[in-house]
């Protein structure tokens, strides 16, 4: 995705100075012979995450159709991004009566819909509102695009992914390989914070993040970070805490005017790009994601996942953990299990 965006911007710059040569470059890059047709639907596209996410997906040359849905405001967002001179055709849909059309034929569905966090709110405070939204959207996905890869951004992800799984099970469409909780923002933050402390090039940094996607359930594995850096135990603990509290850091900095929308949109675009590459047969596409898992005794867990033509090709193991990481892993499990059970209970009772 990073290189895809750069290519798109470079092509736009080239087009302004030399239209004939850039036209050839774009035609070659976006040839339907080399790049499969892929429809991506963004549900919640008029919101704080949805709008920048729509922009980033419009810049992705792997997308041929971009479908933007929200309860209101989507035609304006769609008109705006549709003017960008990249491959995808953009359609906007507003209102529940148009949800089916927005979803039909989608290969990837990204769900940032719901209310954002505000100062003093936890992800659990969002549960009652966002759980209902996720349930209704997933009911429609089961009906209109049951084979799509579903990328769940709506918080609390630790609970909304189990809700989606239960909805799909009831509809008879559940495929654990096609449902993902997007935890990429935790990875993005861990990379950024680690690079700053270790004084290394952030573009070369890799840090796996496991567990869940809220507070103490987020466990960055700095012992596996590359390039290696000789950081103290205190530094590692501080980096772990900052990664866990990254969302709260942004909420407080925005002082009641939003949550992590721009960085979340970037992370969501990175993960969607990985899913598209996997669908298109690109080998060795590995990202961390919160999925149905046997890596621990918990039914859902975030770890490295190899992506392919069927979604999850393989859920990878955790690898060697430091003593601190082993202890932290055990301490997060009750909290994560509680969130999973909360989601399952909501889906079964409502």
C-alpha positions as a printed NumPy array, in Angstrom:
array([[  0.   ,   0.   ,   0.   ],
       [  2.799,   2.413,   0.871],
       [  4.446,   1.963,  -2.522],
       [  1.053,   1.897,  -4.257],
       [  0.184,   5.317,  -2.842],
       [  3.58 ,   6.687,  -3.8  ],
       [  3.14 ,   5.374,  -7.344],
       [ -0.305,   6.981,  -7.614],
       [  0.977,  10.345,  -6.404],
       [  4.015,  10.135,  -8.674],
       [  1.781,   9.335, -11.641],
       [ -0.398,  12.348, -10.851],
       [  2.665,  14.6  , -10.68 ],
       [  4.026,  13.196, -13.928],
       [  0.665,  13.712, -15.611],
       [  0.738,  17.429, -14.863],
       [  4.14 ,  17.838, -16.554],
       [  4.034,  15.232, -19.315],
       [  0.6  ,  13.88 , -20.107],
       [  1.661,  11.576, -22.931],
       [  4.264,   9.569, -20.987],
       [  2.198,   9.342, -17.794],
       [ -0.833,   8.113, -19.71 ],
       [  1.231,   5.15 , -20.871],
       [  2.468,   4.481, -17.318],
       [ -1.051,   4.536, -15.874],
       [ -2.507,   2.39 , -18.634],
       [  0.19 ,  -0.182, -18.065],
       [ -0.085,  -0.113, -14.26 ],
       [ -3.867,  -0.416, -14.251],
       [ -4.235,  -2.887, -17.116],
       [ -7.145,  -5.224, -16.457],
       [ -5.003,  -8.002, -17.934],
       [ -2.506,  -7.773, -15.071],
       [ -4.665,  -6.551, -12.183],
       [ -7.918,  -8.405, -11.355],
       [-11.166,  -6.51 , -10.908],
       [-11.76 ,  -5.984,  -7.187],
       [-14.65 ,  -4.24 ,  -5.471],
       [-14.052,  -2.74 ,  -2.034],
       [-16.947,  -1.499,   0.107],
       [-16.425,   0.927,   3.   ],
       [-19.289,   0.936,   5.516],
       [-19.267,   4.167,   7.498],
       [-17.567,   6.068,   4.681],
       [-18.806,   9.532,   5.701],
       [-17.29 ,   9.35 ,   9.177],
       [-14.006,  10.46 ,  10.68 ],
       [-12.204,   7.248,   9.72 ],
       [-14.32 ,   6.504,   6.662],
       [-13.503,   9.659,   4.698],
       [ -9.699,   9.434,   4.807],
       [ -9.989,   5.657,   4.347],
       [-12.075,   6.242,   1.206],
       [ -9.364,   8.577,  -0.069],
       [ -6.602,   6.045,   0.574],
       [ -8.535,   3.21 ,  -1.061],
       [ -9.157,   5.442,  -4.084],
       [ -5.372,   5.762,  -4.391],
       [ -4.911,   1.975,  -4.377],
       [ -4.504,   0.656,  -7.953],
       [ -5.699,  -2.812,  -6.882],
       [ -9.238,  -1.427,  -6.419],
       [-11.427,  -1.299,  -9.539],
       [-14.733,  -0.425,  -7.829],
       [-14.995,   1.586,  -4.616],
       [-18.391,   1.464,  -2.917],
       [-18.979,   4.007,  -0.146],
       [-21.877,   3.552,   2.275],
       [-23.156,   5.421,   5.298],
       [-26.507,   6.394,   6.753],
       [-26.044,   9.934,   5.397],
       [-23.514,  12.161,   3.67 ],
       [-22.027,   9.531,   1.399],
       [-22.967,  11.01 ,  -2.01 ],
       [-20.823,  14.05 ,  -1.229],
       [-17.839,  11.969,  -0.142],
       [-18.226,   9.774,  -3.236],
       [-18.437,  12.779,  -5.569],
       [-15.351,  14.288,  -3.977],
       [-13.054,  11.263,  -4.206],
       [-14.453,  10.237,  -7.611],
       [-12.679,  13.227,  -9.15 ],
       [ -9.286,  11.727,  -8.286],
       [ -7.69 ,  10.372, -11.459],
       [ -6.99 ,   6.802, -10.408],
       [ -8.323,   3.454, -11.577],
       [-11.381,   2.81 ,  -9.423],
       [-14.963,   3.783, -10.188],
       [-16.645,   5.287,  -7.131],
       [-20.269,   4.89 ,  -6.033],
       [-21.91 ,   6.429,  -2.985],
       [-24.912,   5.011,  -1.124],
       [-26.826,   6.643,   1.73 ],
       [-29.496,   4.98 ,   3.855],
       [-30.225,   1.392,   4.811],
       [-32.394,   0.826,   1.75 ],
       [-29.245,   1.112,  -0.41 ],
       [-26.971,  -1.07 ,   1.733],
       [-27.562,  -4.179,  -0.376],
       [-26.53 ,  -2.469,  -3.585],
       [-23.434,  -1.08 ,  -1.884],
       [-22.402,  -4.596,  -0.861],
       [-23.288,  -6.67 ,  -3.916],
       [-20.214,  -8.211,  -5.5  ],
       [-17.772,  -6.88 ,  -2.894],
       [-14.472,  -8.721,  -2.508],
       [-13.453,  -6.807,   0.617],
       [-15.731,  -5.014,   3.087],
       [-14.16 ,  -2.559,   5.516],
       [-16.273,  -1.516,   8.527],
       [-15.272,   1.693,  10.327],
       [-18.94 ,   2.483,  11.111],
       [-20.03 ,   3.514,  14.594],
       [-19.471,   6.255,  17.145],
       [-15.945,   7.361,  18.076],
       [-14.41 ,   7.461,  21.519],
       [-14.542,  10.681,  23.507],
       [-12.507,  11.759,  26.553],
       [-13.272,   9.52 ,  29.522],
       [-14.841,   6.821,  27.369],
       [-13.492,   3.308,  27.219],
       [-14.033,   0.991,  24.271],
       [-16.6  ,  -0.817,  26.383],
       [-18.585,   2.415,  26.655],
       [-19.002,   2.209,  22.902],
       [-20.287,  -1.338,  23.049],
       [-24.059,  -0.941,  23.171],
       [-24.175,   1.487,  20.248],
       [-21.551,  -0.043,  18.001],
       [-22.527,  -3.65 ,  18.695],
       [-25.973,  -3.024,  17.239],
       [-24.55 ,  -1.255,  14.199],
       [-22.112,  -4.088,  13.522],
       [-24.837,  -6.708,  13.887],
       [-27.088,  -5.055,  11.304],
       [-24.248,  -4.473,   8.836],
       [-23.032,  -8.07 ,   9.139],
       [-26.565,  -9.354,   8.608],
       [-26.547,  -7.511,   5.276],
       [-23.055,  -8.801,   4.398],
       [-24.261, -12.366,   4.968],
       [-27.079, -11.731,   2.509],
       [-25.428,  -9.697,  -0.233],
       [-21.703, -10.646,  -0.256],
       [-21.251, -13.724,   1.955],
       [-17.841, -14.57 ,   0.486],
       [-16.245, -11.152,   1.005],
       [-13.267, -10.63 ,   3.291],
       [-14.592,  -8.575,   6.217],
       [-12.199,  -6.099,   7.85 ],
       [-13.619,  -5.001,  11.208],
       [-12.492,  -1.599,  12.487],
       [-15.544,  -0.692,  14.595],
       [-14.687,  -0.76 ,  18.291],
       [-14.557,  -2.595,  20.575],
       [-12.916,  -4.963,  18.053],
       [-12.355,  -7.548,  20.797],
       [-16.159,  -7.891,  20.912],
       [-17.352,  -6.825,  17.463],
       [-15.44 ,  -9.595,  15.672],
       [-17.137, -12.301,  17.801],
       [-20.48 , -10.568,  17.15 ],
       [-19.837, -10.723,  13.403],
       [-18.877, -14.398,  13.671],
       [-22.133, -15.233,  15.473],
       [-24.203, -13.298,  12.925],
       [-22.542, -15.164,  10.063],
       [-23.004, -18.514,  11.849],
       [-26.726, -17.873,  12.227],
       [-26.935, -17.007,   8.523],
       [-24.996, -20.137,   7.594],
       [-22.257, -18.131,   5.871],
       [-19.474, -18.097,   8.465],
       [-15.97 , -18.739,   7.182],
       [-13.348, -18.045,   9.838],
       [-10.783, -17.421,   7.096],
       [-12.692, -14.357,   5.89 ],
       [-13.238, -12.397,   9.113],
       [-10.542, -10.068,  10.435],
       [-10.244,  -7.649,  13.306],
       [ -8.007,  -4.83 ,  12.08 ],
       [ -5.25 ,  -4.407,  14.677],
       [ -2.804,  -2.822,  12.245],
       [ -2.871,   0.517,  14.076],
       [ -1.29 ,  -1.187,  17.093],
       [  1.506,  -2.401,  14.804],
       [  1.881,   1.043,  13.215],
       [  2.174,   2.666,  16.643],
       [  4.588,   0.042,  17.956],
       [  6.84 ,   0.547,  14.916],
       [  6.764,   4.333,  15.284],
       [  7.436,   4.384,  19.025],
       [ 10.161,   1.724,  18.793],
       [ 11.95 ,   3.552,  15.968],
       [ 11.936,   6.766,  17.976],
       [ 13.394,   5.146,  21.08 ],
       [ 15.9  ,   2.934,  19.238],
       [ 16.908,   5.74 ,  16.845],
       [ 16.488,   3.573,  13.764],
       [ 14.822,   4.153,  10.389],
       [ 11.094,   3.584,  10.971],
       [ 10.66 ,   2.313,   7.407],
       [ 12.872,  -0.67 ,   8.266],
       [ 11.18 ,  -1.516,  11.583],
       [  8.982,  -4.557,  12.137],
       [  7.2  ,  -5.288,  15.425],
       [  4.6  ,  -8.068,  15.798],
       [  1.645,  -7.193,  18.031],
       [ -0.49 ,  -9.938,  19.537],
       [ -3.509, -10.297,  21.843],
       [ -6.426,  -7.971,  21.246],
       [ -7.139,  -4.38 ,  20.292],
       [ -7.852,  -2.513,  23.516],
       [ -5.681,  -1.366,  26.402],
       [ -3.902,  -4.15 ,  28.257],
       [ -4.97 ,  -6.761,  25.687],
       [ -2.511,  -5.181,  23.227],
       [  0.891,  -6.865,  23.496],
       [  3.686,  -5.629,  21.204],
       [  6.501,  -8.186,  21.008],
       [  9.46 ,  -5.837,  21.191],
       [ 11.748,  -8.797,  21.881],
       [ 11.105,  -9.79 ,  18.237],
       [ 11.451,  -6.255,  16.856],
       [ 13.848,  -5.651,  13.992],
       [ 16.308,  -4.078,  13.593],
       [ 17.521,  -5.173,  17.035],
       [ 18.181,  -2.461,  19.604],
       [ 19.667,  -2.711,  23.077],
       [ 16.736,  -1.212,  24.99 ],
       [ 16.384,  -1.512,  28.757],
       [ 13.554,  -3.377,  30.466],
       [ 12.196,  -0.002,  31.558],
       [ 12.212,   1.243,  27.974],
       [ 10.363,  -1.875,  26.793],
       [  7.71 ,  -1.504,  29.492],
       [  7.264,   2.19 ,  28.655],
       [  6.959,   1.442,  24.933],
       [  4.435,  -1.301,  25.665],
       [  2.357,   1.039,  27.826],
       [  2.436,   3.8  ,  25.215],
       [  1.36 ,   1.372,  22.48 ],
       [ -1.507,   0.147,  24.673],
       [ -2.582,   3.718,  25.452],
       [ -2.064,   5.109,  21.943],
       [ -5.768,   5.583,  21.308],
       [ -6.27 ,   7.396,  24.6  ],
       [ -3.285,   9.629,  23.809],
       [ -5.011,  10.829,  20.635],
       [ -8.457,  11.154,  22.24 ],
       [ -7.035,  13.384,  24.978],
       [ -4.946,  15.422,  22.542],
       [ -8.031,  16.121,  20.405],
       [ -9.796,  17.334,  23.558],
       [-13.277,  16.062,  22.822],
       [-13.137,  16.612,  19.077],
       [-12.433,  13.091,  17.931],
       [-10.372,   9.954,  18.239],
       [ -7.637,   8.342,  16.137],
       [ -9.146,   8.766,  12.682],
       [ -6.272,   9.572,  10.326],
       [ -3.797,   7.007,  11.654],
       [ -6.614,   4.44 ,  11.821],
       [ -7.55 ,   5.132,   8.219],
       [ -3.923,   4.638,   7.206],
       [ -3.716,   1.37 ,   9.151],
       [ -7.031,   0.199,   7.686],
       [ -5.796,   0.949,   4.176],
       [ -2.567,  -0.981,   4.81 ],
       [ -4.491,  -4.052,   5.958],
       [ -7.043,  -3.869,   3.129],
       [ -4.18 ,  -3.644,   0.658],
       [ -2.671,  -6.806,   2.183],
       [ -6.017,  -8.596,   1.813],
       [ -6.252,  -7.556,  -1.846],
       [ -2.712,  -8.729,  -2.523],
       [ -3.541, -12.058,  -0.902],
       [ -6.682, -12.424,  -3.012],
       [ -4.634, -11.664,  -6.112],
       [ -2.15 , -14.427,  -5.32 ],
       [  0.81 , -12.374,  -4.147],
       [  2.946, -14.776,  -2.074],
       [  4.055, -14.349,   1.549],
       [  1.677, -11.567,   2.56 ],
       [  1.842, -11.514,   6.365],
       [  0.092,  -9.055,   8.687],
       [ -1.033,  -9.155,  12.317],
       [ -4.803,  -9.511,  12.726],
       [ -7.415, -10.511,  15.305],
       [ -8.932, -13.734,  13.985],
       [-10.417, -17.052,  15.053],
       [ -7.376, -18.829,  16.398],
       [ -5.935, -21.911,  18.054],
       [ -2.682, -20.193,  18.999],
       [ -3.918, -19.837,  22.591],
       [ -6.917, -21.253,  24.441],
       [ -8.89 , -18.119,  23.487],
       [-11.254, -18.469,  20.5  ],
       [-10.134, -15.151,  18.975],
       [ -6.618, -13.769,  19.167],
       [ -4.364, -11.398,  17.243],
       [ -1.117, -12.717,  15.832],
       [  0.712, -12.883,  12.532],
       [ -1.496, -14.218,   9.747],
       [ -0.512, -15.291,   6.238],
       [ -3.043, -13.983,   3.737],
       [ -3.994, -15.607,   0.455],
       [ -6.733, -16.278,  -2.078],
       [ -9.086, -17.599,   0.638],
       [ -8.334, -14.948,   3.232],
       [ -6.439, -16.528,   6.128],
       [ -4.088, -19.127,   4.701],
       [ -2.299, -19.733,   7.991],
       [ -2.426, -18.388,  11.544],
       [  1.209, -18.202,  12.564],
       [  2.587, -19.005,  16.012],
       [  3.73 , -16.432,  18.537],
       [  7.436, -17.217,  18.313],
       [  9.821, -16.89 ,  21.28 ],
       [  8.61 , -14.531,  24.02 ],
       [ 10.589, -12.746,  26.701],
       [  9.703, -13.398,  30.344],
       [  7.978, -10.004,  30.476],
       [  5.916, -10.848,  27.386],
       [  4.976, -14.259,  28.774],
       [  3.733, -12.657,  32.002],
       [  1.871,  -9.91 ,  30.154],
       [  0.262, -12.467,  27.843],
       [ -1.14 , -14.412,  30.777],
       [ -2.397, -11.246,  32.47 ],
       [ -4.284, -10.032,  29.377],
       [ -6.16 , -13.277,  28.731],
       [ -9.004, -12.799,  31.295],
       [ -9.753,  -9.303,  29.969],
       [ -9.755, -10.473,  26.363],
       [-11.898, -13.519,  27.138],
       [-14.429, -11.298,  28.908],
       [-14.707,  -9.067,  25.811],
       [-15.125, -12.084,  23.536],
       [-17.857, -13.553,  25.727],
       [-19.589, -10.176,  25.884],
       [-19.79 , -10.08 ,  22.093],
       [-21.056, -13.642,  21.814],
       [-23.67 , -13.018,  24.49 ],
       [-24.911,  -9.863,  22.732],
       [-25.23 , -11.658,  19.412],
       [-27.09 , -14.614,  20.918],
       [-29.554, -12.56 ,  22.988],
       [-30.394,  -9.79 ,  20.552]])
